[in-house]
Amino acid sequence: MSTTALTHHVRVLAAPGHRHEEILTPAALEFIGRLAEAFEPRRRDLMKERRRQVLRLASGSPLEFPMVTAAVRDDPTWRVAPPAPGLTDRRVEITGPPDRRMAVNALNSGAKVWMADFEDATAPLWDNVIGGQLTLLDAIERRIDFTTPEGKEYRLGEELATIVVRPRGWHLDEEHLEYDGRPVPAALVDFGLYFFHCAQRQIDAGYGPYFYLPKLENRYEARLWNDIFVLAQELLGIPRGTIRATVLIETITAAFEMEEILYQLREHSSGLNAGRWDYLFSLIKTFGHRTDFLLPDRAKVTMTAPFMRAYTELLVRTCHRRGAHAIGGMAAHVPGKDPAANEAALAKVRLDKEREAEDGFDGSWVAHPGLVPVCRAVFDGVLGERPHQQDRIRDDVEVTPVDLLSVRRISGPPTPEGVRTNVLVALRYFAAWLRGQGAVAINGMMEDAATAEIARVQIWQWLRHRVIDRATVEEILDDEVAALGAEYPWAPVDDIRALFERTTLAGELPLFFTPDAYTRHLVRGTEARA
């Protein structure tokens, strides 16, 4: 690492925790400081550009495939980097927070990849952030085995999933670390700590430092990540191109720049993923002021909707033209104790995965180890012994901007059940999030930040267009808050209700997971109570 003195040092604002000193070493903090020094100004400029884009689209500017990058899309010769070790066969990927129990279960699950998720599945309490880094370090060192107080053993097996880390999005800050008087971007914290401690360890084990990149909105944000990868590898003496990154296409603007995003990351790219729930959240966030983008109940907006089909088929075509993996969306069902309910849920999962495999996806996501055999059986039936199906170029697919934005065919008012379900999911997820859980089973589904976002933003949209009235929502809110307090006496129901009102019933759409003063107060209050 360069010996040039930093202008500022990274300051830790949180109290020391158990084994935190193993992660927050002076050298690791210096590494993060170098990344912040080099890239935080660009990050801030890109966040300003996001706001300008929102205003442009709200004022009626059309969303199109960029004319200035037509040459990139029209050039048939460029390809992304070949698959890295451990990422050639990705037919089943499991996702979840980087806690020790989840890590052992996911690594042993039979999935090809485990996405250790610091973003949607992790509440950003400091112990979760640093504890997740310790989990990854211990898993790589194979010292993660443990026994619970109840006597249940968790032990790593012989065949383990490949670890891929999802850092938090560009829009989030890490309030517990400060550089130059500002919070350090959360993405640089999650990426930097893992890369500093684990990149060489993963290379020595025959793999590499692999990442999922969330919430990108355009090619410039992908270029920023690529430049970070280049500098990070240079600082630690790791060969350029060792890093691999899969980008989640989970914003509507990114769907119009899939090729450009792959192009910017091409020496470090390992493909694209269809992040369905955040994609719907982004659609409403971007066009929620328009009545022609009014969506019905979340359960009715399936992947067979024409605009969702356009999005996923374009993703497969784009990836396979460029030699990249196309990874399908999440199956979020959580197996329960009712055999009939399980059978019905697994049948839905199987149909969803069959559609993805037949469309050309190379693999797909599940949220629970119990879904791995179903997903694997479907992709085994299509792939056989092949590791992927990138030979299916899908030249039959032609997608226009109109196709990506045509939601009229499924538009319609919500049902009373749909309204109540969204209120319930939002409240119970907020309760879990404030307790430090970023992923929680609710009504047989694994809910995380993405599903909580679509639940609350739909309520906001329906209220805005007056297809439901506020009195109805408040009546449901009263019922669900009372039920929550009765079922979970530990829940801070006043905070939860206030958070729902602040992020859902407001006249303008606030972003819950943007850490404004209100949510920072709640997070710190939760930490103090803990």
mmCIF file of N, CA and C in Angstrom, residues 260-366:
data_model
loop_
_atom_site.group_PDB
_atom_site.id
_atom_site.type_symbol
_atom_site.label_atom_id
_atom_site.label_comp_id
_atom_site.label_asym_id
_atom_site.label_seq_id
_atom_site.Cartn_x
_atom_site.Cartn_y
_atom_site.Cartn_z
ATOM 1 N N GLU A 260 -24.423 -0.945 -21.225
ATOM 2 C CA GLU A 260 -23.430 0.041 -20.815
ATOM 3 C C GLU A 260 -22.843 -0.299 -19.450
ATOM 4 N N ILE A 261 -23.670 -0.821 -18.546
ATOM 5 C CA ILE A 261 -23.180 -1.221 -17.227
ATOM 6 C C ILE A 261 -22.204 -2.382 -17.352
ATOM 7 N N LEU A 262 -22.551 -3.380 -18.158
ATOM 8 C CA LEU A 262 -21.608 -4.478 -18.397
ATOM 9 C C LEU A 262 -20.314 -3.972 -19.028
ATOM 10 N N TYR A 263 -20.438 -3.037 -19.940
ATOM 11 C CA TYR A 263 -19.257 -2.513 -20.643
ATOM 12 C C TYR A 263 -18.316 -1.815 -19.662
ATOM 13 N N GLN A 264 -18.857 -0.993 -18.779
ATOM 14 C CA GLN A 264 -18.012 -0.268 -17.830
ATOM 15 C C GLN A 264 -17.291 -1.219 -16.875
ATOM 16 N N LEU A 265 -17.909 -2.340 -16.569
ATOM 17 C CA LEU A 265 -17.337 -3.297 -15.619
ATOM 18 C C LEU A 265 -16.711 -4.507 -16.304
ATOM 19 N N ARG A 266 -16.547 -4.460 -17.612
ATOM 20 C CA ARG A 266 -16.306 -5.691 -18.370
ATOM 21 C C ARG A 266 -15.093 -6.481 -17.895
ATOM 22 N N GLU A 267 -14.022 -5.818 -17.434
ATOM 23 C CA GLU A 267 -12.873 -6.596 -16.968
ATOM 24 C C GLU A 267 -13.113 -7.204 -15.593
ATOM 25 N N HIS A 268 -14.161 -6.764 -14.915
ATOM 26 C CA HIS A 268 -14.490 -7.289 -13.594
ATOM 27 C C HIS A 268 -15.900 -7.869 -13.532
ATOM 28 N N SER A 269 -16.587 -7.972 -14.647
ATOM 29 C CA SER A 269 -17.997 -8.335 -14.624
ATOM 30 C C SER A 269 -18.208 -9.843 -14.586
ATOM 31 N N SER A 270 -19.228 -10.243 -13.816
ATOM 32 C CA SER A 270 -19.652 -11.645 -13.845
ATOM 33 C C SER A 270 -21.141 -11.766 -14.141
ATOM 34 N N GLY A 271 -21.777 -10.683 -14.616
ATOM 35 C CA GLY A 271 -23.147 -10.804 -15.073
ATOM 36 C C GLY A 271 -24.105 -9.822 -14.438
ATOM 37 N N LEU A 272 -25.393 -10.098 -14.673
ATOM 38 C CA LEU A 272 -26.481 -9.277 -14.160
ATOM 39 C C LEU A 272 -27.504 -10.171 -13.469
ATOM 40 N N ASN A 273 -28.248 -9.582 -12.541
ATOM 41 C CA ASN A 273 -29.293 -10.285 -11.808
ATOM 42 C C ASN A 273 -30.578 -9.471 -11.866
ATOM 43 N N ALA A 274 -31.712 -10.159 -11.948
ATOM 44 C CA ALA A 274 -33.017 -9.498 -12.009
ATOM 45 C C ALA A 274 -33.570 -9.326 -10.592
ATOM 46 N N GLY A 275 -33.379 -8.140 -10.017
ATOM 47 C CA GLY A 275 -33.853 -7.843 -8.669
ATOM 48 C C GLY A 275 -35.280 -7.330 -8.696
ATOM 49 N N ARG A 276 -36.233 -8.240 -8.643
ATOM 50 C CA ARG A 276 -37.618 -7.917 -9.002
ATOM 51 C C ARG A 276 -38.294 -6.936 -8.064
ATOM 52 N N TRP A 277 -38.132 -7.081 -6.732
ATOM 53 C CA TRP A 277 -38.911 -6.228 -5.836
ATOM 54 C C TRP A 277 -38.372 -4.804 -5.816
ATOM 55 N N ASP A 278 -37.076 -4.646 -5.764
ATOM 56 C CA ASP A 278 -36.523 -3.297 -5.842
ATOM 57 C C ASP A 278 -36.822 -2.649 -7.191
ATOM 58 N N TYR A 279 -36.926 -3.474 -8.225
ATOM 59 C CA TYR A 279 -37.259 -2.947 -9.548
ATOM 60 C C TYR A 279 -38.656 -2.327 -9.532
ATOM 61 N N LEU A 280 -39.607 -3.015 -8.907
ATOM 62 C CA LEU A 280 -40.959 -2.452 -8.805
ATOM 63 C C LEU A 280 -40.967 -1.216 -7.919
ATOM 64 N N PHE A 281 -40.210 -1.251 -6.829
ATOM 65 C CA PHE A 281 -40.087 -0.070 -5.978
ATOM 66 C C PHE A 281 -39.552 1.111 -6.775
ATOM 67 N N SER A 282 -38.525 0.870 -7.577
ATOM 68 C CA SER A 282 -37.934 1.930 -8.387
ATOM 69 C C SER A 282 -38.929 2.474 -9.407
ATOM 70 N N LEU A 283 -39.715 1.592 -9.997
ATOM 71 C CA LEU A 283 -40.713 2.022 -10.979
ATOM 72 C C LEU A 283 -41.710 2.987 -10.348
ATOM 73 N N ILE A 284 -42.198 2.635 -9.151
ATOM 74 C CA ILE A 284 -43.167 3.508 -8.485
ATOM 75 C C ILE A 284 -42.483 4.787 -8.008
ATOM 76 N N LYS A 285 -41.289 4.662 -7.458
ATOM 77 C CA LYS A 285 -40.556 5.839 -6.982
ATOM 78 C C LYS A 285 -40.330 6.839 -8.113
ATOM 79 N N THR A 286 -40.067 6.308 -9.317
ATOM 80 C CA THR A 286 -39.750 7.168 -10.455
ATOM 81 C C THR A 286 -40.994 7.729 -11.125
ATOM 82 N N PHE A 287 -42.038 6.897 -11.250
ATOM 83 C CA PHE A 287 -43.222 7.312 -12.014
ATOM 84 C C PHE A 287 -44.505 7.278 -11.184
ATOM 85 N N GLY A 288 -44.378 7.225 -9.861
ATOM 86 C CA GLY A 288 -45.552 7.113 -9.012
ATOM 87 C C GLY A 288 -46.491 8.291 -9.084
ATOM 88 N N HIS A 289 -46.024 9.424 -9.617
ATOM 89 C CA HIS A 289 -46.887 10.596 -9.760
ATOM 90 C C HIS A 289 -47.850 10.453 -10.931
ATOM 91 N N ARG A 290 -47.655 9.429 -11.770
ATOM 92 C CA ARG A 290 -48.472 9.257 -12.971
ATOM 93 C C ARG A 290 -49.502 8.149 -12.756
ATOM 94 N N THR A 291 -50.731 8.415 -13.163
ATOM 95 C CA THR A 291 -51.794 7.418 -12.975
ATOM 96 C C THR A 291 -51.599 6.190 -13.851
ATOM 97 N N ASP A 292 -50.874 6.335 -14.976
ATOM 98 C CA ASP A 292 -50.693 5.178 -15.852
ATOM 99 C C ASP A 292 -49.648 4.197 -15.311
ATOM 100 N N PHE A 293 -49.054 4.503 -14.162
ATOM 101 C CA PHE A 293 -48.127 3.570 -13.523
ATOM 102 C C PHE A 293 -48.691 3.043 -12.204
ATOM 103 N N LEU A 294 -49.992 3.100 -12.053
ATOM 104 C CA LEU A 294 -50.635 2.615 -10.838
ATOM 105 C C LEU A 294 -50.667 1.086 -10.858
ATOM 106 N N LEU A 295 -50.046 0.465 -9.866
ATOM 107 C CA LEU A 295 -49.956 -0.997 -9.821
ATOM 108 C C LEU A 295 -50.979 -1.573 -8.855
ATOM 109 N N PRO A 296 -51.453 -2.788 -9.131
ATOM 110 C CA PRO A 296 -52.383 -3.467 -8.225
ATOM 111 C C PRO A 296 -51.634 -4.116 -7.068
ATOM 112 N N ASP A 297 -52.303 -5.029 -6.362
ATOM 113 C CA ASP A 297 -51.666 -5.739 -5.247
ATOM 114 C C ASP A 297 -50.316 -6.313 -5.657
ATOM 115 N N ARG A 298 -49.391 -6.308 -4.712
ATOM 116 C CA ARG A 298 -48.057 -6.842 -4.992
ATOM 117 C C ARG A 298 -48.131 -8.265 -5.512
ATOM 118 N N ALA A 299 -49.023 -9.093 -4.964
ATOM 119 C CA ALA A 299 -49.125 -10.496 -5.372
ATOM 120 C C ALA A 299 -49.565 -10.644 -6.822
ATOM 121 N N LYS A 300 -50.202 -9.618 -7.370
ATOM 122 C CA LYS A 300 -50.685 -9.691 -8.748
ATOM 123 C C LYS A 300 -49.647 -9.239 -9.773
ATOM 124 N N VAL A 301 -48.584 -8.620 -9.308
ATOM 125 C CA VAL A 301 -47.544 -8.150 -10.231
ATOM 126 C C VAL A 301 -46.496 -9.253 -10.333
ATOM 127 N N THR A 302 -46.774 -10.241 -11.148
ATOM 128 C CA THR A 302 -45.891 -11.392 -11.274
ATOM 129 C C THR A 302 -44.880 -11.169 -12.387
ATOM 130 N N MET A 303 -43.950 -12.105 -12.493
ATOM 131 C CA MET A 303 -42.922 -12.001 -13.536
ATOM 132 C C MET A 303 -43.476 -12.283 -14.922
ATOM 133 N N THR A 304 -44.728 -12.705 -15.015
ATOM 134 C CA THR A 304 -45.326 -12.907 -16.334
ATOM 135 C C THR A 304 -46.002 -11.638 -16.853
ATOM 136 N N ALA A 305 -46.062 -10.579 -16.046
ATOM 137 C CA ALA A 305 -46.602 -9.309 -16.527
ATOM 138 C C ALA A 305 -45.767 -8.842 -17.717
ATOM 139 N N PRO A 306 -46.378 -8.297 -18.762
ATOM 140 C CA PRO A 306 -45.626 -7.958 -19.975
ATOM 141 C C PRO A 306 -44.407 -7.076 -19.734
ATOM 142 N N PHE A 307 -44.527 -6.059 -18.889
ATOM 143 C CA PHE A 307 -43.376 -5.176 -18.691
ATOM 144 C C PHE A 307 -42.269 -5.866 -17.905
ATOM 145 N N MET A 308 -42.623 -6.828 -17.043
ATOM 146 C CA MET A 308 -41.602 -7.590 -16.337
ATOM 147 C C MET A 308 -40.956 -8.623 -17.256
ATOM 148 N N ARG A 309 -41.759 -9.195 -18.154
ATOM 149 C CA ARG A 309 -41.182 -10.111 -19.146
ATOM 150 C C ARG A 309 -40.184 -9.386 -20.037
ATOM 151 N N ALA A 310 -40.528 -8.173 -20.444
ATOM 152 C CA ALA A 310 -39.615 -7.400 -21.283
ATOM 153 C C ALA A 310 -38.285 -7.169 -20.562
ATOM 154 N N TYR A 311 -38.373 -6.839 -19.303
ATOM 155 C CA TYR A 311 -37.179 -6.562 -18.480
ATOM 156 C C TYR A 311 -36.296 -7.799 -18.348
ATOM 157 N N THR A 312 -36.893 -8.953 -18.030
ATOM 158 C CA THR A 312 -36.080 -10.145 -17.815
ATOM 159 C C THR A 312 -35.539 -10.718 -19.123
ATOM 160 N N GLU A 313 -36.320 -10.672 -20.183
ATOM 161 C CA GLU A 313 -35.829 -11.201 -21.457
ATOM 162 C C GLU A 313 -34.717 -10.315 -22.014
ATOM 163 N N LEU A 314 -34.829 -8.998 -21.832
ATOM 164 C CA LEU A 314 -33.748 -8.118 -22.252
ATOM 165 C C LEU A 314 -32.491 -8.392 -21.443
ATOM 166 N N LEU A 315 -32.653 -8.711 -20.162
ATOM 167 C CA LEU A 315 -31.491 -9.000 -19.324
ATOM 168 C C LEU A 315 -30.765 -10.255 -19.816
ATOM 169 N N VAL A 316 -31.518 -11.308 -20.121
ATOM 170 C CA VAL A 316 -30.883 -12.539 -20.617
ATOM 171 C C VAL A 316 -30.181 -12.281 -21.943
ATOM 172 N N ARG A 317 -30.865 -11.616 -22.856
ATOM 173 C CA ARG A 317 -30.263 -11.333 -24.164
ATOM 174 C C ARG A 317 -28.984 -10.512 -24.014
ATOM 175 N N THR A 318 -29.029 -9.484 -23.171
ATOM 176 C CA THR A 318 -27.871 -8.616 -22.975
ATOM 177 C C THR A 318 -26.692 -9.404 -22.417
ATOM 178 N N CYS A 319 -26.933 -10.188 -21.382
ATOM 179 C CA CYS A 319 -25.843 -10.954 -20.771
ATOM 180 C C CYS A 319 -25.229 -11.942 -21.741
ATOM 181 N N HIS A 320 -26.066 -12.696 -22.442
ATOM 182 C CA HIS A 320 -25.529 -13.762 -23.277
ATOM 183 C C HIS A 320 -24.845 -13.237 -24.528
ATOM 184 N N ARG A 321 -25.245 -12.086 -25.001
ATOM 185 C CA ARG A 321 -24.506 -11.447 -26.116
ATOM 186 C C ARG A 321 -23.085 -11.121 -25.704
ATOM 187 N N ARG A 322 -22.879 -10.884 -24.401
ATOM 188 C CA ARG A 322 -21.579 -10.399 -23.923
ATOM 189 C C ARG A 322 -20.820 -11.434 -23.105
ATOM 190 N N GLY A 323 -21.280 -12.690 -23.113
ATOM 191 C CA GLY A 323 -20.573 -13.741 -22.395
ATOM 192 C C GLY A 323 -20.706 -13.654 -20.890
ATOM 193 N N ALA A 324 -21.816 -13.086 -20.414
ATOM 194 C CA ALA A 324 -22.031 -12.907 -18.977
ATOM 195 C C ALA A 324 -23.149 -13.806 -18.486
ATOM 196 N N HIS A 325 -23.144 -14.092 -17.193
ATOM 197 C CA HIS A 325 -24.218 -14.867 -16.586
ATOM 198 C C HIS A 325 -25.451 -13.992 -16.371
ATOM 199 N N ALA A 326 -26.619 -14.586 -16.595
ATOM 200 C CA ALA A 326 -27.900 -13.953 -16.288
ATOM 201 C C ALA A 326 -28.527 -14.735 -15.137
ATOM 202 N N ILE A 327 -28.727 -14.069 -14.007
ATOM 203 C CA ILE A 327 -29.240 -14.725 -12.804
ATOM 204 C C ILE A 327 -30.650 -14.228 -12.527
ATOM 205 N N GLY A 328 -31.559 -15.167 -12.277
ATOM 206 C CA GLY A 328 -32.968 -14.832 -12.088
ATOM 207 C C GLY A 328 -33.292 -14.335 -10.700
ATOM 208 N N GLY A 329 -34.568 -14.067 -10.473
ATOM 209 C CA GLY A 329 -35.023 -13.404 -9.264
ATOM 210 C C GLY A 329 -35.196 -14.322 -8.069
ATOM 211 N N MET A 330 -35.633 -13.702 -6.985
ATOM 212 C CA MET A 330 -35.731 -14.371 -5.692
ATOM 213 C C MET A 330 -36.985 -15.228 -5.554
ATOM 214 N N ALA A 331 -36.803 -16.418 -5.013
ATOM 215 C CA ALA A 331 -37.916 -17.220 -4.496
ATOM 216 C C ALA A 331 -37.879 -17.067 -2.991
ATOM 217 N N ALA A 332 -38.898 -16.404 -2.429
ATOM 218 C CA ALA A 332 -38.842 -15.976 -1.029
ATOM 219 C C ALA A 332 -39.691 -16.822 -0.094
ATOM 220 N N HIS A 333 -40.289 -17.903 -0.573
ATOM 221 C CA HIS A 333 -41.122 -18.725 0.298
ATOM 222 C C HIS A 333 -40.280 -19.379 1.397
ATOM 223 N N VAL A 334 -40.855 -19.455 2.582
ATOM 224 C CA VAL A 334 -40.206 -20.117 3.713
ATOM 225 C C VAL A 334 -41.013 -21.361 4.057
ATOM 226 N N PRO A 335 -40.461 -22.553 3.884
ATOM 227 C CA PRO A 335 -41.208 -23.773 4.216
ATOM 228 C C PRO A 335 -41.669 -23.774 5.660
ATOM 229 N N GLY A 336 -42.906 -24.206 5.874
ATOM 230 C CA GLY A 336 -43.481 -24.245 7.213
ATOM 231 C C GLY A 336 -43.844 -25.655 7.630
ATOM 232 N N LYS A 337 -44.734 -25.761 8.616
ATOM 233 C CA LYS A 337 -45.090 -27.068 9.166
ATOM 234 C C LYS A 337 -46.312 -27.685 8.508
ATOM 235 N N ASP A 338 -47.023 -26.939 7.663
ATOM 236 C CA ASP A 338 -48.228 -27.431 7.011
ATOM 237 C C ASP A 338 -47.849 -28.074 5.677
ATOM 238 N N PRO A 339 -47.957 -29.401 5.547
ATOM 239 C CA PRO A 339 -47.535 -30.063 4.305
ATOM 240 C C PRO A 339 -48.282 -29.561 3.078
ATOM 241 N N ALA A 340 -49.571 -29.327 3.195
ATOM 242 C CA ALA A 340 -50.350 -28.872 2.039
ATOM 243 C C ALA A 340 -49.902 -27.481 1.604
ATOM 244 N N ALA A 341 -49.697 -26.595 2.575
ATOM 245 C CA ALA A 341 -49.235 -25.248 2.249
ATOM 246 C C ALA A 341 -47.845 -25.286 1.627
ATOM 247 N N ASN A 342 -46.978 -26.164 2.152
ATOM 248 C CA ASN A 342 -45.639 -26.295 1.579
ATOM 249 C C ASN A 342 -45.703 -26.775 0.137
ATOM 250 N N GLU A 343 -46.541 -27.758 -0.108
ATOM 251 C CA GLU A 343 -46.658 -28.296 -1.465
ATOM 252 C C GLU A 343 -47.125 -27.228 -2.441
ATOM 253 N N ALA A 344 -48.098 -26.428 -2.022
ATOM 254 C CA ALA A 344 -48.597 -25.364 -2.892
ATOM 255 C C ALA A 344 -47.522 -24.309 -3.137
ATOM 256 N N ALA A 345 -46.782 -23.948 -2.078
ATOM 257 C CA ALA A 345 -45.729 -22.944 -2.220
ATOM 258 C C ALA A 345 -44.609 -23.448 -3.125
ATOM 259 N N LEU A 346 -44.205 -24.702 -2.936
ATOM 260 C CA LEU A 346 -43.130 -25.257 -3.763
ATOM 261 C C LEU A 346 -43.555 -25.378 -5.223
ATOM 262 N N ALA A 347 -44.835 -25.640 -5.460
ATOM 263 C CA ALA A 347 -45.325 -25.693 -6.842
ATOM 264 C C ALA A 347 -45.186 -24.332 -7.517
ATOM 265 N N LYS A 348 -45.461 -23.259 -6.777
ATOM 266 C CA LYS A 348 -45.298 -21.912 -7.337
ATOM 267 C C LYS A 348 -43.828 -21.605 -7.608
ATOM 268 N N VAL A 349 -42.973 -21.997 -6.678
ATOM 269 C CA VAL A 349 -41.538 -21.780 -6.871
ATOM 270 C C VAL A 349 -41.059 -22.530 -8.106
ATOM 271 N N ARG A 350 -41.514 -23.772 -8.241
ATOM 272 C CA ARG A 350 -41.090 -24.592 -9.382
ATOM 273 C C ARG A 350 -41.516 -23.952 -10.704
ATOM 274 N N LEU A 351 -42.729 -23.469 -10.784
ATOM 275 C CA LEU A 351 -43.195 -22.805 -12.009
ATOM 276 C C LEU A 351 -42.362 -21.571 -12.325
ATOM 277 N N ASP A 352 -42.051 -20.798 -11.302
ATOM 278 C CA ASP A 352 -41.252 -19.587 -11.490
ATOM 279 C C ASP A 352 -39.865 -19.936 -12.009
ATOM 280 N N LYS A 353 -39.244 -20.944 -11.435
ATOM 281 C CA LYS A 353 -37.899 -21.330 -11.859
ATOM 282 C C LYS A 353 -37.912 -21.988 -13.235
ATOM 283 N N GLU A 354 -38.979 -22.725 -13.548
ATOM 284 C CA GLU A 354 -39.080 -23.305 -14.893
ATOM 285 C C GLU A 354 -39.154 -22.207 -15.948
ATOM 286 N N ARG A 355 -39.905 -21.157 -15.662
ATOM 287 C CA ARG A 355 -39.983 -20.041 -16.603
ATOM 288 C C ARG A 355 -38.613 -19.417 -16.797
ATOM 289 N N GLU A 356 -37.885 -19.199 -15.705
ATOM 290 C CA GLU A 356 -36.561 -18.583 -15.810
ATOM 291 C C GLU A 356 -35.597 -19.463 -16.604
ATOM 292 N N ALA A 357 -35.569 -20.753 -16.289
ATOM 293 C CA ALA A 357 -34.657 -21.656 -16.991
ATOM 294 C C ALA A 357 -34.993 -21.742 -18.472
ATOM 295 N N GLU A 358 -36.280 -21.798 -18.791
ATOM 296 C CA GLU A 358 -36.690 -21.871 -20.195
ATOM 297 C C GLU A 358 -36.415 -20.568 -20.936
ATOM 298 N N ASP A 359 -36.417 -19.441 -20.228
ATOM 299 C CA ASP A 359 -36.112 -18.154 -20.848
ATOM 300 C C ASP A 359 -34.627 -17.971 -21.119
ATOM 301 N N GLY A 360 -33.790 -18.808 -20.502
ATOM 302 C CA GLY A 360 -32.360 -18.708 -20.750
ATOM 303 C C GLY A 360 -31.518 -18.288 -19.570
ATOM 304 N N PHE A 361 -32.129 -18.055 -18.415
ATOM 305 C CA PHE A 361 -31.319 -17.707 -17.245
ATOM 306 C C PHE A 361 -30.359 -18.846 -16.918
ATOM 307 N N ASP A 362 -29.216 -18.468 -16.347
ATOM 308 C CA ASP A 362 -28.182 -19.446 -16.005
ATOM 309 C C ASP A 362 -28.290 -19.933 -14.570
ATOM 310 N N GLY A 363 -29.139 -19.302 -13.796
ATOM 311 C CA GLY A 363 -29.342 -19.682 -12.412
ATOM 312 C C GLY A 363 -30.354 -18.749 -11.789
ATOM 313 N N SER A 364 -30.623 -18.965 -10.499
ATOM 314 C CA SER A 364 -31.642 -18.158 -9.846
ATOM 315 C C SER A 364 -31.379 -18.114 -8.350
ATOM 316 N N TRP A 365 -32.129 -17.245 -7.686
ATOM 317 C CA TRP A 365 -31.978 -17.019 -6.244
ATOM 318 C C TRP A 365 -33.047 -17.737 -5.438
ATOM 319 N N VAL A 366 -32.660 -18.167 -4.227
ATOM 320 C CA VAL A 366 -33.626 -18.608 -3.222
ATOM 321 C C VAL A 366 -33.240 -17.963 -1.903
#
